[in-house]
Amino acid sequence: MAERLHRAYLALGSNIDPERNLVEALRLLSRHGNPLAVSRIYQTAPIGFANQPDYLNAAVLLETSATLAELREWIVPEVEAALGRVRMPGNPNAPRTIDVDVALFDREVIHAANCRVPDPDILTRPFVAIPLAELDPDYVHPEEERTLREIAASFQPSQAAMRLRPDVRLA
């Protein structure tokens, strides 16, 4: 019986040596599937805790045989640990070497205490929505019934506060 392949849409962010860590995160994720598409990289100001460097954000569409549970419970933590991710208690907006979030997974909708797919940040954070729209603009958000292109376009330029970084590439 052939393994079922899934489409995992991953949001990446880093503000500690981000040029290296984003590329390395993609390399480590590639051990668990085939990157079908990568977005451009955007520089964004930090949220919540302003006294830190800007972030670089991107997105990756990974075709994988891993389940959503395997990605969230094993693969993502392994990648983050390999890149020295440290979670600071009481400060979820602290600087980080890498942050990998499963933003979308196939067309699944999961609302659990420790898992929310689609990631609600798609609708509120341009640095999540815009790179995801580059991967698959016609993907229809399973709860909103709008395409990623439409969601990305809904952000006003003043809301986005993003700067394209063509000097940094994932692939």
PDB file of C-alpha atoms in Angstrom:
ATOM      1  CA  MET A   1       0.000   0.000   0.000  1.00  0.00           C
ATOM      2  CA  ALA A   2       1.431   3.367  -1.033  1.00  0.00           C
ATOM      3  CA  GLU A   3       1.968   6.044   1.574  1.00  0.00           C
ATOM      4  CA  ARG A   4      -0.420   8.952   1.373  1.00  0.00           C
ATOM      5  CA  LEU A   5       1.303  12.233   0.631  1.00  0.00           C
ATOM      6  CA  HIS A   6       0.157  15.371   2.400  1.00  0.00           C
ATOM      7  CA  ARG A   7       0.644  19.051   1.676  1.00  0.00           C
ATOM      8  CA  ALA A   8       1.948  20.927   4.699  1.00  0.00           C
ATOM      9  CA  TYR A   9       2.112  24.709   4.504  1.00  0.00           C
ATOM     10  CA  LEU A  10       4.755  25.873   6.966  1.00  0.00           C
ATOM     11  CA  ALA A  11       5.404  29.418   8.170  1.00  0.00           C
ATOM     12  CA  LEU A  12       9.027  30.155   9.121  1.00  0.00           C
ATOM     13  CA  GLY A  13      10.449  33.022  11.122  1.00  0.00           C
ATOM     14  CA  SER A  14      13.801  33.918  12.661  1.00  0.00           C
ATOM     15  CA  ASN A  15      15.546  36.955  14.094  1.00  0.00           C
ATOM     16  CA  ILE A  16      18.733  35.340  15.385  1.00  0.00           C
ATOM     17  CA  ASP A  17      21.112  34.738  12.456  1.00  0.00           C
ATOM     18  CA  PRO A  18      18.015  34.464  10.231  1.00  0.00           C
ATOM     19  CA  GLU A  19      19.821  34.260   6.892  1.00  0.00           C
ATOM     20  CA  ARG A  20      21.467  31.016   8.035  1.00  0.00           C
ATOM     21  CA  ASN A  21      18.650  29.609  10.166  1.00  0.00           C
ATOM     22  CA  LEU A  22      15.902  29.893   7.550  1.00  0.00           C
ATOM     23  CA  VAL A  23      18.033  28.065   4.983  1.00  0.00           C
ATOM     24  CA  GLU A  24      19.039  25.435   7.530  1.00  0.00           C
ATOM     25  CA  ALA A  25      15.402  24.947   8.599  1.00  0.00           C
ATOM     26  CA  LEU A  26      14.462  24.254   4.978  1.00  0.00           C
ATOM     27  CA  ARG A  27      17.337  21.769   4.677  1.00  0.00           C
ATOM     28  CA  LEU A  28      16.212  19.933   7.837  1.00  0.00           C
ATOM     29  CA  LEU A  29      12.553  19.935   6.789  1.00  0.00           C
ATOM     30  CA  SER A  30      13.589  18.509   3.406  1.00  0.00           C
ATOM     31  CA  ARG A  31      14.643  15.317   5.209  1.00  0.00           C
ATOM     32  CA  HIS A  32      10.929  14.741   5.892  1.00  0.00           C
ATOM     33  CA  GLY A  33       9.464  15.568   2.506  1.00  0.00           C
ATOM     34  CA  ASN A  34       9.780  17.356  -0.791  1.00  0.00           C
ATOM     35  CA  PRO A  35       9.611  21.165  -0.775  1.00  0.00           C
ATOM     36  CA  LEU A  36       7.233  21.904  -3.653  1.00  0.00           C
ATOM     37  CA  ALA A  37       7.462  25.687  -3.285  1.00  0.00           C
ATOM     38  CA  VAL A  38       9.205  28.312  -1.190  1.00  0.00           C
ATOM     39  CA  SER A  39       8.169  31.917  -0.786  1.00  0.00           C
ATOM     40  CA  ARG A  40      10.309  34.979  -0.975  1.00  0.00           C
ATOM     41  CA  ILE A  41      11.693  36.275   2.311  1.00  0.00           C
ATOM     42  CA  TYR A  42      10.260  39.309   4.078  1.00  0.00           C
ATOM     43  CA  GLN A  43      11.676  41.443   6.854  1.00  0.00           C
ATOM     44  CA  THR A  44       9.186  42.475   9.535  1.00  0.00           C
ATOM     45  CA  ALA A  45       9.314  44.350  12.793  1.00  0.00           C
ATOM     46  CA  PRO A  46       8.898  42.282  15.981  1.00  0.00           C
ATOM     47  CA  ILE A  47       5.489  42.095  17.631  1.00  0.00           C
ATOM     48  CA  GLY A  48       4.842  42.371  21.342  1.00  0.00           C
ATOM     49  CA  PHE A  49       8.465  42.654  22.461  1.00  0.00           C
ATOM     50  CA  ALA A  50       9.991  45.475  20.436  1.00  0.00           C
ATOM     51  CA  ASN A  51      13.517  45.474  21.905  1.00  0.00           C
ATOM     52  CA  GLN A  52      14.910  42.864  19.502  1.00  0.00           C
ATOM     53  CA  PRO A  53      16.064  42.602  15.876  1.00  0.00           C
ATOM     54  CA  ASP A  54      13.596  42.460  12.990  1.00  0.00           C
ATOM     55  CA  TYR A  55      12.398  39.055  11.815  1.00  0.00           C
ATOM     56  CA  LEU A  56      12.821  37.369   8.484  1.00  0.00           C
ATOM     57  CA  ASN A  57       9.705  35.422   7.516  1.00  0.00           C
ATOM     58  CA  ALA A  58       8.993  32.946   4.733  1.00  0.00           C
ATOM     59  CA  ALA A  59       6.803  29.953   3.943  1.00  0.00           C
ATOM     60  CA  VAL A  60       7.377  26.470   2.549  1.00  0.00           C
ATOM     61  CA  LEU A  61       4.981  24.008   0.940  1.00  0.00           C
ATOM     62  CA  LEU A  62       6.230  20.566   1.938  1.00  0.00           C
ATOM     63  CA  GLU A  63       4.883  17.400   0.344  1.00  0.00           C
ATOM     64  CA  THR A  64       5.303  14.757   3.026  1.00  0.00           C
ATOM     65  CA  SER A  65       4.131  11.343   4.153  1.00  0.00           C
ATOM     66  CA  ALA A  66       4.189  12.624   7.751  1.00  0.00           C
ATOM     67  CA  THR A  67       0.857  13.164   9.445  1.00  0.00           C
ATOM     68  CA  LEU A  68      -0.106  16.443  11.042  1.00  0.00           C
ATOM     69  CA  ALA A  69       0.547  14.912  14.469  1.00  0.00           C
ATOM     70  CA  GLU A  70       4.020  13.740  13.395  1.00  0.00           C
ATOM     71  CA  LEU A  71       4.865  17.175  12.045  1.00  0.00           C
ATOM     72  CA  ARG A  72       3.698  19.041  15.152  1.00  0.00           C
ATOM     73  CA  GLU A  73       4.894  16.597  17.815  1.00  0.00           C
ATOM     74  CA  TRP A  74       8.131  15.295  16.339  1.00  0.00           C
ATOM     75  CA  ILE A  75       9.441  16.948  13.163  1.00  0.00           C
ATOM     76  CA  VAL A  76       8.927  20.648  13.974  1.00  0.00           C
ATOM     77  CA  PRO A  77      10.313  20.331  17.529  1.00  0.00           C
ATOM     78  CA  GLU A  78      13.296  18.381  16.148  1.00  0.00           C
ATOM     79  CA  VAL A  79      14.064  21.103  13.583  1.00  0.00           C
ATOM     80  CA  GLU A  80      13.662  23.878  16.147  1.00  0.00           C
ATOM     81  CA  ALA A  81      15.869  22.060  18.670  1.00  0.00           C
ATOM     82  CA  ALA A  82      18.565  21.397  16.050  1.00  0.00           C
ATOM     83  CA  LEU A  83      18.704  25.145  15.407  1.00  0.00           C
ATOM     84  CA  GLY A  84      18.889  26.011  19.104  1.00  0.00           C
ATOM     85  CA  ARG A  85      15.340  27.294  19.610  1.00  0.00           C
ATOM     86  CA  VAL A  86      14.842  28.354  23.228  1.00  0.00           C
ATOM     87  CA  ARG A  87      11.365  29.174  24.493  1.00  0.00           C
ATOM     88  CA  MET A  88      11.335  31.883  27.132  1.00  0.00           C
ATOM     89  CA  PRO A  89       8.610  31.319  29.743  1.00  0.00           C
ATOM     90  CA  GLY A  90       6.363  34.339  29.972  1.00  0.00           C
ATOM     91  CA  ASN A  91       7.613  35.857  26.705  1.00  0.00           C
ATOM     92  CA  PRO A  92       6.169  34.145  23.632  1.00  0.00           C
ATOM     93  CA  ASN A  93       7.487  37.020  21.491  1.00  0.00           C
ATOM     94  CA  ALA A  94      11.141  36.638  22.530  1.00  0.00           C
ATOM     95  CA  PRO A  95      13.926  36.474  19.928  1.00  0.00           C
ATOM     96  CA  ARG A  96      14.355  33.075  18.311  1.00  0.00           C
ATOM     97  CA  THR A  97      16.703  31.194  16.066  1.00  0.00           C
ATOM     98  CA  ILE A  98      13.740  29.617  14.277  1.00  0.00           C
ATOM     99  CA  ASP A  99       9.995  29.301  14.566  1.00  0.00           C
ATOM    100  CA  VAL A 100       8.223  26.741  12.412  1.00  0.00           C
ATOM    101  CA  ASP A 101       4.426  26.703  12.431  1.00  0.00           C
ATOM    102  CA  VAL A 102       2.131  24.343  10.559  1.00  0.00           C
ATOM    103  CA  ALA A 103      -0.190  26.960   9.083  1.00  0.00           C
ATOM    104  CA  LEU A 104      -2.229  24.648   6.822  1.00  0.00           C
ATOM    105  CA  PHE A 105      -2.286  20.893   6.345  1.00  0.00           C
ATOM    106  CA  ASP A 106      -4.144  19.495   3.346  1.00  0.00           C
ATOM    107  CA  ARG A 107      -7.668  20.842   3.955  1.00  0.00           C
ATOM    108  CA  GLU A 108      -7.839  19.777   7.582  1.00  0.00           C
ATOM    109  CA  VAL A 109      -9.519  21.812  10.288  1.00  0.00           C
ATOM    110  CA  ILE A 110      -8.408  20.999  13.835  1.00  0.00           C
ATOM    111  CA  HIS A 111      -9.282  22.988  16.932  1.00  0.00           C
ATOM    112  CA  ALA A 112      -7.647  21.408  19.961  1.00  0.00           C
ATOM    113  CA  ALA A 113      -5.992  22.850  23.050  1.00  0.00           C
ATOM    114  CA  ASN A 114      -2.484  22.536  21.626  1.00  0.00           C
ATOM    115  CA  CYS A 115      -3.249  22.503  17.894  1.00  0.00           C
ATOM    116  CA  ARG A 116      -5.109  24.938  15.693  1.00  0.00           C
ATOM    117  CA  VAL A 117      -5.092  24.319  11.948  1.00  0.00           C
ATOM    118  CA  PRO A 118      -5.597  26.472   9.958  1.00  0.00           C
ATOM    119  CA  ASP A 119      -3.366  28.770  11.961  1.00  0.00           C
ATOM    120  CA  PRO A 120      -5.456  31.810  12.958  1.00  0.00           C
ATOM    121  CA  ASP A 121      -2.445  34.046  12.223  1.00  0.00           C
ATOM    122  CA  ILE A 122      -3.166  33.600   8.503  1.00  0.00           C
ATOM    123  CA  LEU A 123      -6.078  36.000   8.928  1.00  0.00           C
ATOM    124  CA  THR A 124      -4.351  38.554  11.158  1.00  0.00           C
ATOM    125  CA  ARG A 125      -0.641  38.584  10.285  1.00  0.00           C
ATOM    126  CA  PRO A 126       0.447  39.703   6.813  1.00  0.00           C
ATOM    127  CA  PHE A 127       3.883  38.117   7.327  1.00  0.00           C
ATOM    128  CA  VAL A 128       2.096  34.755   7.481  1.00  0.00           C
ATOM    129  CA  ALA A 129      -0.593  35.299   4.827  1.00  0.00           C
ATOM    130  CA  ILE A 130       1.504  36.920   2.103  1.00  0.00           C
ATOM    131  CA  PRO A 131       4.271  34.266   1.949  1.00  0.00           C
ATOM    132  CA  LEU A 132       1.638  31.489   2.068  1.00  0.00           C
ATOM    133  CA  ALA A 133      -0.185  33.109  -0.856  1.00  0.00           C
ATOM    134  CA  GLU A 134       3.028  32.945  -2.880  1.00  0.00           C
ATOM    135  CA  LEU A 135       3.106  29.164  -2.419  1.00  0.00           C
ATOM    136  CA  ASP A 136      -0.421  28.411  -3.578  1.00  0.00           C
ATOM    137  CA  PRO A 137      -2.490  31.535  -4.325  1.00  0.00           C
ATOM    138  CA  ASP A 138      -5.607  29.543  -5.287  1.00  0.00           C
ATOM    139  CA  TYR A 139      -5.668  27.400  -2.132  1.00  0.00           C
ATOM    140  CA  VAL A 140      -9.060  27.959  -0.489  1.00  0.00           C
ATOM    141  CA  HIS A 141      -8.875  28.476   3.279  1.00  0.00           C
ATOM    142  CA  PRO A 142     -11.016  25.612   4.663  1.00  0.00           C
ATOM    143  CA  GLU A 143     -12.869  27.824   7.155  1.00  0.00           C
ATOM    144  CA  GLU A 144     -12.980  31.206   5.437  1.00  0.00           C
ATOM    145  CA  GLU A 145     -13.741  29.936   1.905  1.00  0.00           C
ATOM    146  CA  ARG A 146     -11.416  32.627   0.511  1.00  0.00           C
ATOM    147  CA  THR A 147      -8.250  31.956  -1.432  1.00  0.00           C
ATOM    148  CA  LEU A 148      -4.856  32.698   0.052  1.00  0.00           C
ATOM    149  CA  ARG A 149      -4.515  35.356  -2.660  1.00  0.00           C
ATOM    150  CA  GLU A 150      -7.691  37.066  -1.422  1.00  0.00           C
ATOM    151  CA  ILE A 151      -6.597  36.866   2.213  1.00  0.00           C
ATOM    152  CA  ALA A 152      -3.162  38.305   1.414  1.00  0.00           C
ATOM    153  CA  ALA A 153      -4.731  41.100  -0.648  1.00  0.00           C
ATOM    154  CA  SER A 154      -6.995  42.046   2.266  1.00  0.00           C
ATOM    155  CA  PHE A 155      -4.056  43.541   4.173  1.00  0.00           C
ATOM    156  CA  GLN A 156      -3.553  47.265   3.725  1.00  0.00           C
ATOM    157  CA  PRO A 157       0.019  48.310   2.897  1.00  0.00           C
ATOM    158  CA  SER A 158       0.231  50.102   6.269  1.00  0.00           C
ATOM    159  CA  GLN A 159      -0.768  46.881   8.039  1.00  0.00           C
ATOM    160  CA  ALA A 160       1.836  44.802   6.274  1.00  0.00           C
ATOM    161  CA  ALA A 161       4.918  46.764   7.421  1.00  0.00           C
ATOM    162  CA  MET A 162       6.982  44.224   5.503  1.00  0.00           C
ATOM    163  CA  ARG A 163      10.009  44.673   3.316  1.00  0.00           C
ATOM    164  CA  LEU A 164      10.943  42.148   0.661  1.00  0.00           C
ATOM    165  CA  ARG A 165      14.499  40.846   1.084  1.00  0.00           C
ATOM    166  CA  PRO A 166      15.604  39.694  -2.382  1.00  0.00           C
ATOM    167  CA  ASP A 167      19.182  39.425  -1.090  1.00  0.00           C
ATOM    168  CA  VAL A 168      18.161  36.408   1.032  1.00  0.00           C
ATOM    169  CA  ARG A 169      16.834  33.267  -0.659  1.00  0.00           C
ATOM    170  CA  LEU A 170      15.677  29.905   0.634  1.00  0.00           C
ATOM    171  CA  ALA A 171      16.311  28.023  -2.577  1.00  0.00           C
TER     172      ALA A 171
END
